[in-house]
Short mmCIF file of C-alpha atoms in Angstrom, two decimals:
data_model
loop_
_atom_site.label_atom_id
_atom_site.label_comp_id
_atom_site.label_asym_id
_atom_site.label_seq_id
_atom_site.Cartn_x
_atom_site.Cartn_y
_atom_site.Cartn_z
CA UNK A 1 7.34 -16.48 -13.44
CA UNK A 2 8.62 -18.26 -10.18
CA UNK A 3 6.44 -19.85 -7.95
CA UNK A 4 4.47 -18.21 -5.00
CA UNK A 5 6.36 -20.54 -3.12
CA UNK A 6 9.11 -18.49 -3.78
CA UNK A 7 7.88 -15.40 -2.36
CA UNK A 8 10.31 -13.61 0.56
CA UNK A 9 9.19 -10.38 2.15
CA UNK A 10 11.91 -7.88 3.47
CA UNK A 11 12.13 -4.72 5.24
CA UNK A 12 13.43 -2.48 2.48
CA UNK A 13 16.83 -0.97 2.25
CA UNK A 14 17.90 2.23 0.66
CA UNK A 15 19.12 0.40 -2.73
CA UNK A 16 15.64 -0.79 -3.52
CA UNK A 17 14.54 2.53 -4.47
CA UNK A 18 14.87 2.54 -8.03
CA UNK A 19 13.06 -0.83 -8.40
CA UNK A 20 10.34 0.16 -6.47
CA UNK A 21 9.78 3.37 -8.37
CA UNK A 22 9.87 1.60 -11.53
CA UNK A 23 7.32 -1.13 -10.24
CA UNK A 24 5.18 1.94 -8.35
CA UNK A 25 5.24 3.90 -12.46
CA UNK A 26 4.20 0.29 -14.23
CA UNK A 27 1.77 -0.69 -11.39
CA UNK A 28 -0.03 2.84 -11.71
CA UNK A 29 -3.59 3.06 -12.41
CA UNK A 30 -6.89 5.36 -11.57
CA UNK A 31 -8.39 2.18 -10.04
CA UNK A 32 -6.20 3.25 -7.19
CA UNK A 33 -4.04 6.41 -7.71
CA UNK A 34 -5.36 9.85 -7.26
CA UNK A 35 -2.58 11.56 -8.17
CA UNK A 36 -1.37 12.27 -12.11
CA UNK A 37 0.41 9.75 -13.98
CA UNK A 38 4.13 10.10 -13.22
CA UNK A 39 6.57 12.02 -15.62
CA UNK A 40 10.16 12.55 -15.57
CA UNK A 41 12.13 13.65 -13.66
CA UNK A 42 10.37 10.87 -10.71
CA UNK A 43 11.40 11.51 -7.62
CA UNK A 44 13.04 9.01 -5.50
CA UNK A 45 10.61 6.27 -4.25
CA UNK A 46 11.91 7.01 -0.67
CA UNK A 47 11.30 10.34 1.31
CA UNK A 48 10.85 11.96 4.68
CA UNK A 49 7.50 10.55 4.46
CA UNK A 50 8.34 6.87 3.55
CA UNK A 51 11.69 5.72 4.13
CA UNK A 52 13.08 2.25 3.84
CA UNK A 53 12.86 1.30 7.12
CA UNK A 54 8.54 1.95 6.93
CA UNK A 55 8.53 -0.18 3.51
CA UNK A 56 8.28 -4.16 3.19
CA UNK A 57 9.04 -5.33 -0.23
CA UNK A 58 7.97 -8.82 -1.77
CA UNK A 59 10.01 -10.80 -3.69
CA UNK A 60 9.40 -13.23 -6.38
CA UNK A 61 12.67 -14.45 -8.65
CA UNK A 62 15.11 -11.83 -8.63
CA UNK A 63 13.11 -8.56 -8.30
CA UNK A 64 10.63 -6.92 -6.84
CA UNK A 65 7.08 -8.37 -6.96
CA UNK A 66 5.19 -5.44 -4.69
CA UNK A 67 5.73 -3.36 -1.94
CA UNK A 68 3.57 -2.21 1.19
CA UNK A 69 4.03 1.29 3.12
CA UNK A 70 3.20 1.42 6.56
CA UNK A 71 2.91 5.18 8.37
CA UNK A 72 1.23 7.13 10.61
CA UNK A 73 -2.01 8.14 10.10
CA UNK A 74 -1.25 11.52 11.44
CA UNK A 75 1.25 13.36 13.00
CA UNK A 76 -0.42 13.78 16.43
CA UNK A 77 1.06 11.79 19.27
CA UNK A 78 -2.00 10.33 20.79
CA UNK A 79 -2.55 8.71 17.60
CA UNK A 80 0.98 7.03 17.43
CA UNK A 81 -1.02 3.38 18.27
CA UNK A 82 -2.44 3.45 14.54
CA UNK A 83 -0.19 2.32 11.81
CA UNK A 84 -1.44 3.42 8.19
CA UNK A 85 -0.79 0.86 5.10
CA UNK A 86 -0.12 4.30 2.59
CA UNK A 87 0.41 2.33 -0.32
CA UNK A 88 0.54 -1.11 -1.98
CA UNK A 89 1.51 -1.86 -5.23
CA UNK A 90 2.05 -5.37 -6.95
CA UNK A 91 3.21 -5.68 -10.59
CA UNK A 92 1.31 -7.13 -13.31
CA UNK A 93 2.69 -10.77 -13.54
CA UNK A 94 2.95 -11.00 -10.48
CA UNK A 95 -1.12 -10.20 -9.47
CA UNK A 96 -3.29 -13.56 -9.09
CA UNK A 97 0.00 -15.03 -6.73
CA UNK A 98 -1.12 -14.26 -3.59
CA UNK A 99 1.87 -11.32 -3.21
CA UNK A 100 -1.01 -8.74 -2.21
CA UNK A 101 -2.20 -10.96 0.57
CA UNK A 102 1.30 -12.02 1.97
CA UNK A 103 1.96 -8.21 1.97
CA UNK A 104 -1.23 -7.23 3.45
CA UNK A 105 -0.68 -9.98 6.41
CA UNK A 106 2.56 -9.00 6.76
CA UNK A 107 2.01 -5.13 7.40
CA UNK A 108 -0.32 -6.46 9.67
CA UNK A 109 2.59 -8.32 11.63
CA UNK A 110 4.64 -5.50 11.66
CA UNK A 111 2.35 -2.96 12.81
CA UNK A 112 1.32 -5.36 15.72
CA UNK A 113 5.47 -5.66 16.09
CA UNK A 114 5.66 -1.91 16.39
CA UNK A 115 3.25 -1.74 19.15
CA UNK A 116 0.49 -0.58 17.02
CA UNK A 117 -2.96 -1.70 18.32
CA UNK A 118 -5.07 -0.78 14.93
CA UNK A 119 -4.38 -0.53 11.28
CA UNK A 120 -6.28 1.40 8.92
CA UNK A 121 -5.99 2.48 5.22
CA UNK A 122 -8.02 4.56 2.78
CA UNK A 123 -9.35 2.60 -0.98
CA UNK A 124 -11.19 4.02 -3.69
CA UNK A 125 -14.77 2.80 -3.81
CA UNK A 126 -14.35 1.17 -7.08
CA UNK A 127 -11.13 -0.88 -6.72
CA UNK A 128 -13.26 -3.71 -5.69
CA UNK A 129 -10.47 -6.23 -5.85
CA UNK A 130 -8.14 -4.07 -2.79
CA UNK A 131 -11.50 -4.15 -0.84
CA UNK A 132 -12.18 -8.09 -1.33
CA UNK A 133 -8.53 -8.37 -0.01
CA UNK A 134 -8.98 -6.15 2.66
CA UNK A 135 -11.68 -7.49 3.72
CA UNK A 136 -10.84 -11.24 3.33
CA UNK A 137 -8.09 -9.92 6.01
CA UNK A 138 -10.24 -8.79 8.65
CA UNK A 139 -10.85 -4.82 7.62
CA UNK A 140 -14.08 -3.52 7.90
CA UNK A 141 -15.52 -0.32 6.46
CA UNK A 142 -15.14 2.56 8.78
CA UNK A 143 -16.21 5.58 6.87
CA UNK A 144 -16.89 6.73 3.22
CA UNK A 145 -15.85 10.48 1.75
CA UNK A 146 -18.62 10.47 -0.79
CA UNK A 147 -16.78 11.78 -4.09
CA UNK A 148 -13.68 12.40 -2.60
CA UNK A 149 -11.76 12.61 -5.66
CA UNK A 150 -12.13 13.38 -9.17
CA UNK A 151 -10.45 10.95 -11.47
CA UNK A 152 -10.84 11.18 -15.66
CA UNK A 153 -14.17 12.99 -14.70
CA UNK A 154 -15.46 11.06 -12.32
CA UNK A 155 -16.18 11.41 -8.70
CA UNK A 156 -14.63 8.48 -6.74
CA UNK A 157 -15.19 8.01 -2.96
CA UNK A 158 -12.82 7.18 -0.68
CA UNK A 159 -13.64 4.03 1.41
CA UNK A 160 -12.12 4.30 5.14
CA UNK A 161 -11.13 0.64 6.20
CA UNK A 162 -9.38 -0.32 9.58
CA UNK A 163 -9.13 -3.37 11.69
CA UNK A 164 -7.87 -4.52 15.61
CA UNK A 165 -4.30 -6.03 16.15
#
């Protein structure tokens, strides 16, 4: 594995899709997905929703290493100062390098960039080491949906987190 002095994060362009999608299938987990394993046929990585140009991708050697989402919270126009980090994924020899923090930081940057003046996200309760790193970066717990979700037959809440730019 390079070294974490090799890390580069980019804005994402449209070619990175299939990388990404393969990282996002390899990366998944209930400690942090709430929706089904993926199956084939996977849809493309990018969509209305998440497009390249909302997507920072880390880079470690000569692929992928994790990516970051940022969004909008909600559609609503007197919300548009909120940015949304709507999903983070690093892949498995790359975790314990410091990629989740550079990406976290640097959604951070680019939300301040874009004129947002607050980022938030939404974690599940038991992925305790996304809330260390969240927290470790300056988020604070702003609201819990007590069993929110129901993963492998257990209820999960879902841990509101946001922070000032």
């Amino acid at each position: 594995m390079p070294e974490p002095s090799e890390l580069r994060i980019r804005t994402a362009v449209p070619e990175d899709g299939e990388g990404l999608a393969l990282l996002d299938r390899l990366a998944w987990s209930h400690l942090h997905a709430v929706v089904p394993r993926p199956q084939p046929p996977y849809p493309p990585f990018f969509s209305e929703r998440h497009t390249p140009e909302d997507c920072l991708v880390a880079e470690l050697g000569d692929g992928p290493a994790g990516y970051v989402h940022l969004g909008f919270p909600t559609p609503v126009e007197a919300n548009r100062h909120v940015r949304q980090i709507q999903g983070l994924a690093v892949s498995e020899e790359a975790r314990g390098l410091g990629v989740g923090r550079a990406l976290v930081r640097a959604a951070v940057d680019e939300a301040r960039r874009r004129g947002a003046r607050r980022l938030t996200l939404r974690v599940l309760a038991h992925n305790t080491p996304a809330r260390r790193l969240y927290e470790a970066e300056g988020f604070v717990v702003e609201g819990i949906l007590p069993e929110e979700f129901l993963l492998d037959g257990t209820y999960v809440d879902d841990v509101l987190m946001g922070r000032s730019l």
